[in-house]
Short mmCIF file of C-alpha atoms in Angstrom, two decimals:
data_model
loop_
_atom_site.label_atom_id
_atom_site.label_comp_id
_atom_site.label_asym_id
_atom_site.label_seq_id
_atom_site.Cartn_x
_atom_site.Cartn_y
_atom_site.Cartn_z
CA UNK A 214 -226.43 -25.43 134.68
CA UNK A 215 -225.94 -21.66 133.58
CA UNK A 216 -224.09 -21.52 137.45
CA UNK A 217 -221.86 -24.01 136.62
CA UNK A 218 -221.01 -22.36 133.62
CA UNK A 219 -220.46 -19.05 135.61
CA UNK A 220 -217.95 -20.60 137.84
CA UNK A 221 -216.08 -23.06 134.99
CA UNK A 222 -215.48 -19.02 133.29
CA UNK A 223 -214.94 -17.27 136.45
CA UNK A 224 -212.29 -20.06 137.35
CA UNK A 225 -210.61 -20.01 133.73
CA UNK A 226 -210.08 -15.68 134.46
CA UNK A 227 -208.43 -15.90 137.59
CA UNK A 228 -206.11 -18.73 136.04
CA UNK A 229 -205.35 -16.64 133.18
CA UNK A 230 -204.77 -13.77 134.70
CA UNK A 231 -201.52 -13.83 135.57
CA UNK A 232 -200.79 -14.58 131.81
CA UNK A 233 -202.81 -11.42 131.33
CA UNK A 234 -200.75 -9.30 133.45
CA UNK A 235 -197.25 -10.25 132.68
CA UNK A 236 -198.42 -9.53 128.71
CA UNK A 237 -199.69 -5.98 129.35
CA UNK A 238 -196.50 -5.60 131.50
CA UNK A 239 -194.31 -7.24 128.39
CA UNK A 240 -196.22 -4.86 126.18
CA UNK A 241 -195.68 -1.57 128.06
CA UNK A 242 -191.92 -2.09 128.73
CA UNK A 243 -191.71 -2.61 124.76
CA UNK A 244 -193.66 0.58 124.01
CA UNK A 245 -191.97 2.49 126.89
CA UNK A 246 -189.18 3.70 124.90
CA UNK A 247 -191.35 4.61 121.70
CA UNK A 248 -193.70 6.80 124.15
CA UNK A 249 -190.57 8.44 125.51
CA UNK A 250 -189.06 8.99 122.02
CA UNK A 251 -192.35 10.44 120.13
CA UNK A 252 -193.13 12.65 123.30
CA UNK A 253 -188.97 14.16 122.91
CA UNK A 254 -190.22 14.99 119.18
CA UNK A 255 -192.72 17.54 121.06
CA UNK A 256 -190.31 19.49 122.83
CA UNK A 257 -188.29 22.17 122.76
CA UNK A 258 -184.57 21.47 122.81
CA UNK A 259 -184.41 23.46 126.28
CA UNK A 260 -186.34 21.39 127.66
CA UNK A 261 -184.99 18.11 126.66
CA UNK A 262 -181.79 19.44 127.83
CA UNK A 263 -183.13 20.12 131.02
CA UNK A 264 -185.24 17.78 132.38
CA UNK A 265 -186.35 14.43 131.59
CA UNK A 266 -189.54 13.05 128.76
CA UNK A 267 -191.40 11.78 131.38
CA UNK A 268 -191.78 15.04 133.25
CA UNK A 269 -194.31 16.27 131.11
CA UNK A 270 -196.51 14.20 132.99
CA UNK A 271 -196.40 16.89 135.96
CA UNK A 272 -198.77 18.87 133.89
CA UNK A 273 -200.03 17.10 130.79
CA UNK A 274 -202.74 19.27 129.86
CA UNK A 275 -200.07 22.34 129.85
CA UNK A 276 -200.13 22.66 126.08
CA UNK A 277 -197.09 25.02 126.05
CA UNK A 278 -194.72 22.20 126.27
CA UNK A 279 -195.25 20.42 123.22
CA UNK A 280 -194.50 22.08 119.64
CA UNK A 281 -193.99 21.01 116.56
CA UNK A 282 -190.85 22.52 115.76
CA UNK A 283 -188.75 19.57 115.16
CA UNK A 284 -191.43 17.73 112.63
CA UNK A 285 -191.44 21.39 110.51
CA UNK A 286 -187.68 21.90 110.29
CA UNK A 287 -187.05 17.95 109.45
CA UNK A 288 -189.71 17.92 106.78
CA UNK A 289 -188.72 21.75 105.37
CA UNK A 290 -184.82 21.21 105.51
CA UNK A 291 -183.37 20.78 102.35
CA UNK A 292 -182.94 17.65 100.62
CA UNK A 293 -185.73 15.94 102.62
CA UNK A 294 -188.39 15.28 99.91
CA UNK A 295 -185.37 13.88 97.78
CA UNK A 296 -184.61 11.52 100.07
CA UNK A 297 -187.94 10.67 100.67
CA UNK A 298 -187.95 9.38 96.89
CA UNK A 299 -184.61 7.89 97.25
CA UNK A 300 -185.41 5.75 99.93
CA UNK A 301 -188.12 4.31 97.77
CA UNK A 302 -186.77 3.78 94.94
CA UNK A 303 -184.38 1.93 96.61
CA UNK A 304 -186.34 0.15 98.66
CA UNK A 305 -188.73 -1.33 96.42
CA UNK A 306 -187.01 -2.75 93.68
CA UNK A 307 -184.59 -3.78 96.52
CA UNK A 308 -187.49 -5.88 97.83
CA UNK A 309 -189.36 -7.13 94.67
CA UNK A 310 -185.75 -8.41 93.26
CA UNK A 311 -184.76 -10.35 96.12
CA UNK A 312 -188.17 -11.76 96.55
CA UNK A 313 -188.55 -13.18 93.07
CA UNK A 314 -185.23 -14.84 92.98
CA UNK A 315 -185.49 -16.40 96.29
CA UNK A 316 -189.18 -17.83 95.27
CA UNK A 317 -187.41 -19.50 92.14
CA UNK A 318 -184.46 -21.02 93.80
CA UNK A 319 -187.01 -22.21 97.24
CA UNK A 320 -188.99 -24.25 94.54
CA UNK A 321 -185.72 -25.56 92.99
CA UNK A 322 -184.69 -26.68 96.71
CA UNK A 323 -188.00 -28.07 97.75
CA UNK A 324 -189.03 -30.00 94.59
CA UNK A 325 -186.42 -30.63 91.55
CA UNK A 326 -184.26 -33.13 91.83
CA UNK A 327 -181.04 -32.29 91.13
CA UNK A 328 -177.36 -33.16 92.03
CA UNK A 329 -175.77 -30.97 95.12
CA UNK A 330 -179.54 -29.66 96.01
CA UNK A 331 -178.53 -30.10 99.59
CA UNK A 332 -175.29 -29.38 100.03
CA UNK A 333 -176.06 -26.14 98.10
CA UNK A 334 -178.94 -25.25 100.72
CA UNK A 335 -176.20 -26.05 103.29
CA UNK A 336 -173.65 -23.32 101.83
CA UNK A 337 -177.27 -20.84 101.61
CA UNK A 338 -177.59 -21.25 105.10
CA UNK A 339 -174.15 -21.41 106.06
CA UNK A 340 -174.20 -17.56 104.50
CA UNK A 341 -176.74 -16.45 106.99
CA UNK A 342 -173.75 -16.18 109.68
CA UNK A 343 -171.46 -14.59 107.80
CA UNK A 344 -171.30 -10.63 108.76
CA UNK A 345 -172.27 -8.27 105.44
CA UNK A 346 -169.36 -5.87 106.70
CA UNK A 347 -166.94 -8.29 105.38
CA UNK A 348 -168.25 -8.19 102.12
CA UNK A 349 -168.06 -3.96 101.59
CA UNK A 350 -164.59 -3.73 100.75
CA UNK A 351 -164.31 -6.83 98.09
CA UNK A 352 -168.05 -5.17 96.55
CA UNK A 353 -166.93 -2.03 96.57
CA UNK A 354 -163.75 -2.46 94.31
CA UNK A 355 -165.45 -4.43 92.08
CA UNK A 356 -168.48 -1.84 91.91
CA UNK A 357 -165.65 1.04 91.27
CA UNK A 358 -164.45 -1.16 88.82
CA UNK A 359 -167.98 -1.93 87.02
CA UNK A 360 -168.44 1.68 87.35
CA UNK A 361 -171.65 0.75 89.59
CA UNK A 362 -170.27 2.84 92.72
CA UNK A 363 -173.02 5.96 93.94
CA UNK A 364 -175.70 4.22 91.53
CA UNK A 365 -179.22 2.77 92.43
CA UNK A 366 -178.20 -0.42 90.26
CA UNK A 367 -175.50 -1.39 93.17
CA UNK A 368 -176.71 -0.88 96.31
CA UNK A 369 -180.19 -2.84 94.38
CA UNK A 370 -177.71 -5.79 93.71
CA UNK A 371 -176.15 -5.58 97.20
CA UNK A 372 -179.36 -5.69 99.08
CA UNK A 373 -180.40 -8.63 96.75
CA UNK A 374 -177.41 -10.20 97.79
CA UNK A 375 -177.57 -9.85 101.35
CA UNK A 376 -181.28 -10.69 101.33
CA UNK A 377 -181.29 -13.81 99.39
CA UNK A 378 -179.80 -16.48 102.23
CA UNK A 379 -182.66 -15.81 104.64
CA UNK A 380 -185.40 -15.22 102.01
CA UNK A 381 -184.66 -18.49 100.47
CA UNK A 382 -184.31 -20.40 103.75
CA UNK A 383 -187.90 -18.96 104.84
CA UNK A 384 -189.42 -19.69 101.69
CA UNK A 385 -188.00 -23.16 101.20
CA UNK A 386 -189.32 -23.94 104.34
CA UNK A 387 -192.41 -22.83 103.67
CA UNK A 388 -192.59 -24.26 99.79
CA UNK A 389 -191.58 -27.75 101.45
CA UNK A 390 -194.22 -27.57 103.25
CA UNK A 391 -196.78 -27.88 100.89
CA UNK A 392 -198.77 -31.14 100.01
CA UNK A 393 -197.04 -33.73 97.74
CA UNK A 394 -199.94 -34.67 96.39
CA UNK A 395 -200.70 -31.63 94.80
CA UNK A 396 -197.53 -31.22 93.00
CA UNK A 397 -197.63 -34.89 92.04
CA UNK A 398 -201.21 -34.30 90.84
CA UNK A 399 -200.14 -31.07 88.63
CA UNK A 400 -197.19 -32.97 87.43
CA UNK A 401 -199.48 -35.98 86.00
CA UNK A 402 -201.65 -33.09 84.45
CA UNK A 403 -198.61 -32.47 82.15
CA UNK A 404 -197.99 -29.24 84.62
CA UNK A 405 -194.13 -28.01 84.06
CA UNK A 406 -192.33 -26.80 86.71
CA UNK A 407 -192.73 -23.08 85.48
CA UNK A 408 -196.37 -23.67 85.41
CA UNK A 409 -196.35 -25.41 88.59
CA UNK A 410 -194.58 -22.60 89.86
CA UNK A 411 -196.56 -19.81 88.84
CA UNK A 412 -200.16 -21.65 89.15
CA UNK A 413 -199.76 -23.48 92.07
CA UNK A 414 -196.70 -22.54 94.37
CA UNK A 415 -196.90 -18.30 94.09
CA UNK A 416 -200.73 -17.99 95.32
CA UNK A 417 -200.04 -20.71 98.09
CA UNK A 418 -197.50 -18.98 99.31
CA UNK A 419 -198.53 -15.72 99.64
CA UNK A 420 -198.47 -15.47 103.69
CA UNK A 421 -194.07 -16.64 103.53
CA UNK A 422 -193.77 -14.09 100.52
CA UNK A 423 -195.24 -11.34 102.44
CA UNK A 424 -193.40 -11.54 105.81
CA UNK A 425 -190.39 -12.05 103.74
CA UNK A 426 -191.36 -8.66 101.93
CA UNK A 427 -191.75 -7.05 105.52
CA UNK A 428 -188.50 -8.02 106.73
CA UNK A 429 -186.71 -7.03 103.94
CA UNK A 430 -188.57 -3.45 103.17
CA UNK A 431 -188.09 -2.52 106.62
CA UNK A 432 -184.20 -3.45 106.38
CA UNK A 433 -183.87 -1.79 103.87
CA UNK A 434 -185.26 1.42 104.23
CA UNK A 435 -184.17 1.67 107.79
CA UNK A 436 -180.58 1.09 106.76
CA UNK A 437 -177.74 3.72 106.83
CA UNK A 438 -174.53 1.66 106.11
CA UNK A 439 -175.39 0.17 102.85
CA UNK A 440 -176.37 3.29 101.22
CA UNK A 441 -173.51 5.24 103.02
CA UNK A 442 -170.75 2.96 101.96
CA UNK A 443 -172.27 2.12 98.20
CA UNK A 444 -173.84 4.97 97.47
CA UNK A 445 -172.03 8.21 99.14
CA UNK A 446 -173.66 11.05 101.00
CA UNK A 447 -174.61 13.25 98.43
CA UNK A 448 -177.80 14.67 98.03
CA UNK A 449 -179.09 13.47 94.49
CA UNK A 450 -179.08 9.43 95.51
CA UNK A 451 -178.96 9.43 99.87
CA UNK A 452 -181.83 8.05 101.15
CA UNK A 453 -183.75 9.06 104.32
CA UNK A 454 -181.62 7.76 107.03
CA UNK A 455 -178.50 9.21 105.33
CA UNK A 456 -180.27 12.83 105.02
CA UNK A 457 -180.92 13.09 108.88
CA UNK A 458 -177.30 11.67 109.86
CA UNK A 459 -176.84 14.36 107.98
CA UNK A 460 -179.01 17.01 109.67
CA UNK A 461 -178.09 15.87 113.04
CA UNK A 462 -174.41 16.96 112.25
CA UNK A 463 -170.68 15.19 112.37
CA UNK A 464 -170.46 15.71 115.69
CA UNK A 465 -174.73 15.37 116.63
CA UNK A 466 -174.72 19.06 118.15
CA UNK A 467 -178.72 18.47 116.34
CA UNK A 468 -179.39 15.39 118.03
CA UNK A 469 -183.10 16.45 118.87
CA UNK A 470 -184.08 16.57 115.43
CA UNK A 471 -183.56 12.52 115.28
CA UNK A 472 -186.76 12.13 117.38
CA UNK A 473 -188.79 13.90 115.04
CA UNK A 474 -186.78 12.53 112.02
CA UNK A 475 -187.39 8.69 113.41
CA UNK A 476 -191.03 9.09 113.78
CA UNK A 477 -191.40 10.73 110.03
CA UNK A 478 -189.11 7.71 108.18
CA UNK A 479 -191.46 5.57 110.61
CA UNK A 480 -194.63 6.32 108.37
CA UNK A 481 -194.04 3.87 105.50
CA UNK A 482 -192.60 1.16 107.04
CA UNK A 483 -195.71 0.98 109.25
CA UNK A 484 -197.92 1.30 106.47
CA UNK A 485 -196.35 -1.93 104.94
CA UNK A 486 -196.48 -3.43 107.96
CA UNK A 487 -200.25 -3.26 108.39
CA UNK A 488 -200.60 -3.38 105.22
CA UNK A 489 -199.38 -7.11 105.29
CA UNK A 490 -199.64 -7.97 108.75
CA UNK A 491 -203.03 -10.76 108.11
CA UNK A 492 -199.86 -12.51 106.22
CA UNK A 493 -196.70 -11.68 108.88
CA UNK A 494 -197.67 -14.62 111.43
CA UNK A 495 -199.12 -17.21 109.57
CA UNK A 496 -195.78 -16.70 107.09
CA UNK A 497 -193.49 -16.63 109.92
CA UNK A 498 -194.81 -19.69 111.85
CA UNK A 499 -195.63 -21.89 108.13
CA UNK A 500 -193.02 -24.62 107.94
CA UNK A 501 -191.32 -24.53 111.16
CA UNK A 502 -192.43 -27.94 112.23
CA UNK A 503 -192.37 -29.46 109.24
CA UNK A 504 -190.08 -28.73 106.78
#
C-alpha cells in the first residue's frame, strides 16, 4: 500500500512539473526588470553609462561597484520629506473617500429597488472606458473657477471621481453576491437599510473593500498627471512622483536618480499591499461568477 502511494505522488510530480517550470519561468521574466532596476540604484552613474546592470554579475562579490549614492542624494535633496507627506495626504483621504461612496451606492445597486437602478449601473460602467484625460480641461476651469486649483480638496475630488466607476462595479459585484436570505432575514427583523448596511454588508465585505483600497492607493500615489495638472509643481503641495520628475531634470540629464527614487516611493505602497494582501484575491475573484 505505502508503494502505491509512492508511485500515485511520484506520478502526480512529473505531471505537474511542467506547470512548475513554466511558473518559475513566468515569475522570473516578471521580476527580471525589478532586479535590473534596484541593482542600477547601486551604481555609479559611470558605470551605468558604460556597461550594462547585468554585468555586475562578472564579479558579484566586488563590493566596490555598488554605493549608495543615489538613495542619499534622493532622500537628502530638498523638498523630499515634503513630498513624502504630500503624497499621503493625498493619498489617503483620496482612498477612504472614494471607498465609502462607492460602498453606499454598490448596496443601492444590489438591493433597493428603485426606478433607473440599471440603466444607471449601465452609464457607471459605461464610464469605465472613457479616458480621464478628457476630463482635465472641463475640471480644471471649473476648479479655477471654484478657486479649488493647486489645493488638496481638488485633486481629493478628482481622484474620487475617477475612482468611483470601477470601485462601484467591483463592489456591486461583490455586494450582489451575498445571500438573499440574510438580507431578507435582517429586513423582517425591522433592520433598515442603513443598519443593514453598516451591520451586515461592511464586515462581509471586507475582502472587495480592501482590494478596492489597494488598487486605488497604489494609483494614486504612483500617479504624476493628476497632481501635475491639478495641483502644479510647486514644492508646498507636489507629491512624490512630481518631486523626482523634478530631480531628474526637464530634459532627464539625472535620469539615474529615478532608480533609486522608484525603489524609495516603492516602500509604502508595498507595505499596503502586504498589509492587505490575505484580502486582495479572495476580493478580486468574489462575485465574478455570480453576480
Amino acid at each position: 500500500m505505502p508503494e502505491k502511494i509512492n508511485k500515485k505522488n511520484q506520478v502526480e510530480f512529473w505531471q505537474k512539473t511542467p506547470i512548475h517550470i513554466t511558473l518559475v519561468i513566468i515569475a522570473f521574466i516578471w521580476t527580471l526588470p525589478t532586479m535590473g532596476l534596484f541593482i542600477s540604484s547601486l551604481r555609479q552613474r559611470e558605470a551605468m553609462l558604460s556597461s550594462g546592470w547585468w554585468s555586475v554579475f562578472l564579479h558579484p562579490f566586488e563590493l566596490t561597484q555598488y554605493h549608495l549614492g543615489n538613495y542619499l542624494e534622493v532622500i537628502q535633496s530638498q523638498g523630499m520629506g515634503q513630498a513624502f507627506l504630500n503624497s499621503l495626504t493625498i493619498s489617503i483621504p483620496a482612498t477612504i473617500i472614494p471607498i465609502a461612496i462607492a460602498a453606499f451606492a454598490a448596496y443601492g445597486f444590489a438591493w433597493m429597488e428603485f426606478p433607473g437602478r440599471q440603466f444607471l449601473f449601465l452609464i457607471v460602467v459605461c464610464l469605465l472606458v472613457v479616458p480621464l484625460q478628457t476630463t482635465l480641461i472641463p475640471i480644471l476651469r471649473a476648479y479655477r473657477d471654484l478657486g479649488l486649483a493647486n489645493t488638496f480638496l481638488g485633486v481629493w475630488l478628482a481622484h474620487t471621481g475617477y475612482g468611483l466607476p470601477l470601485g462601484i462595479y467591483l463592489l456591486r459585484n461583490y455586494i450582489g453576491a451575498l445571500p438573499r436570505d440574510l438580507i431578507e432575514a435582517a429586513k423582517v427583523d425591522g433592520a433598515s437599510h442603513l443598519k443593514i448596511f453598516t451591520r451586515l454588508i461592511v464586515p462581509l465585505s471586507m475582502p472587495a473593500i480592501a482590494s478596492f483600497a489597494v488598487f486605488q492607493f497604489l494609483w494614486v500615489w504612483n500617479d504624476l498627471l493628476i497632481a501635475l495638472v491639478y495641483l502644479g509643481g510647486t514644492k508646498n503641495v507636489a507629491p512624490v512622483t512630481i518631486q523626482l520628475s523634478n530631480m531628474v531634470g526637464s530634459r532627464g540629464q539625472d535620469w539615474y536618480l529615478l532608480t533609486a527614487g522608484a525603489f524609495i516611493s516603492m516602500t509604502v505602497p508595498l507595505m499596503v499591499f502586504f498589509a492587505l494582501q490575505r484580502y486582495f484575491v479572495r476580493g478580486m475573484l468574489a462575485g465574478s461568477v455570480k453576480s
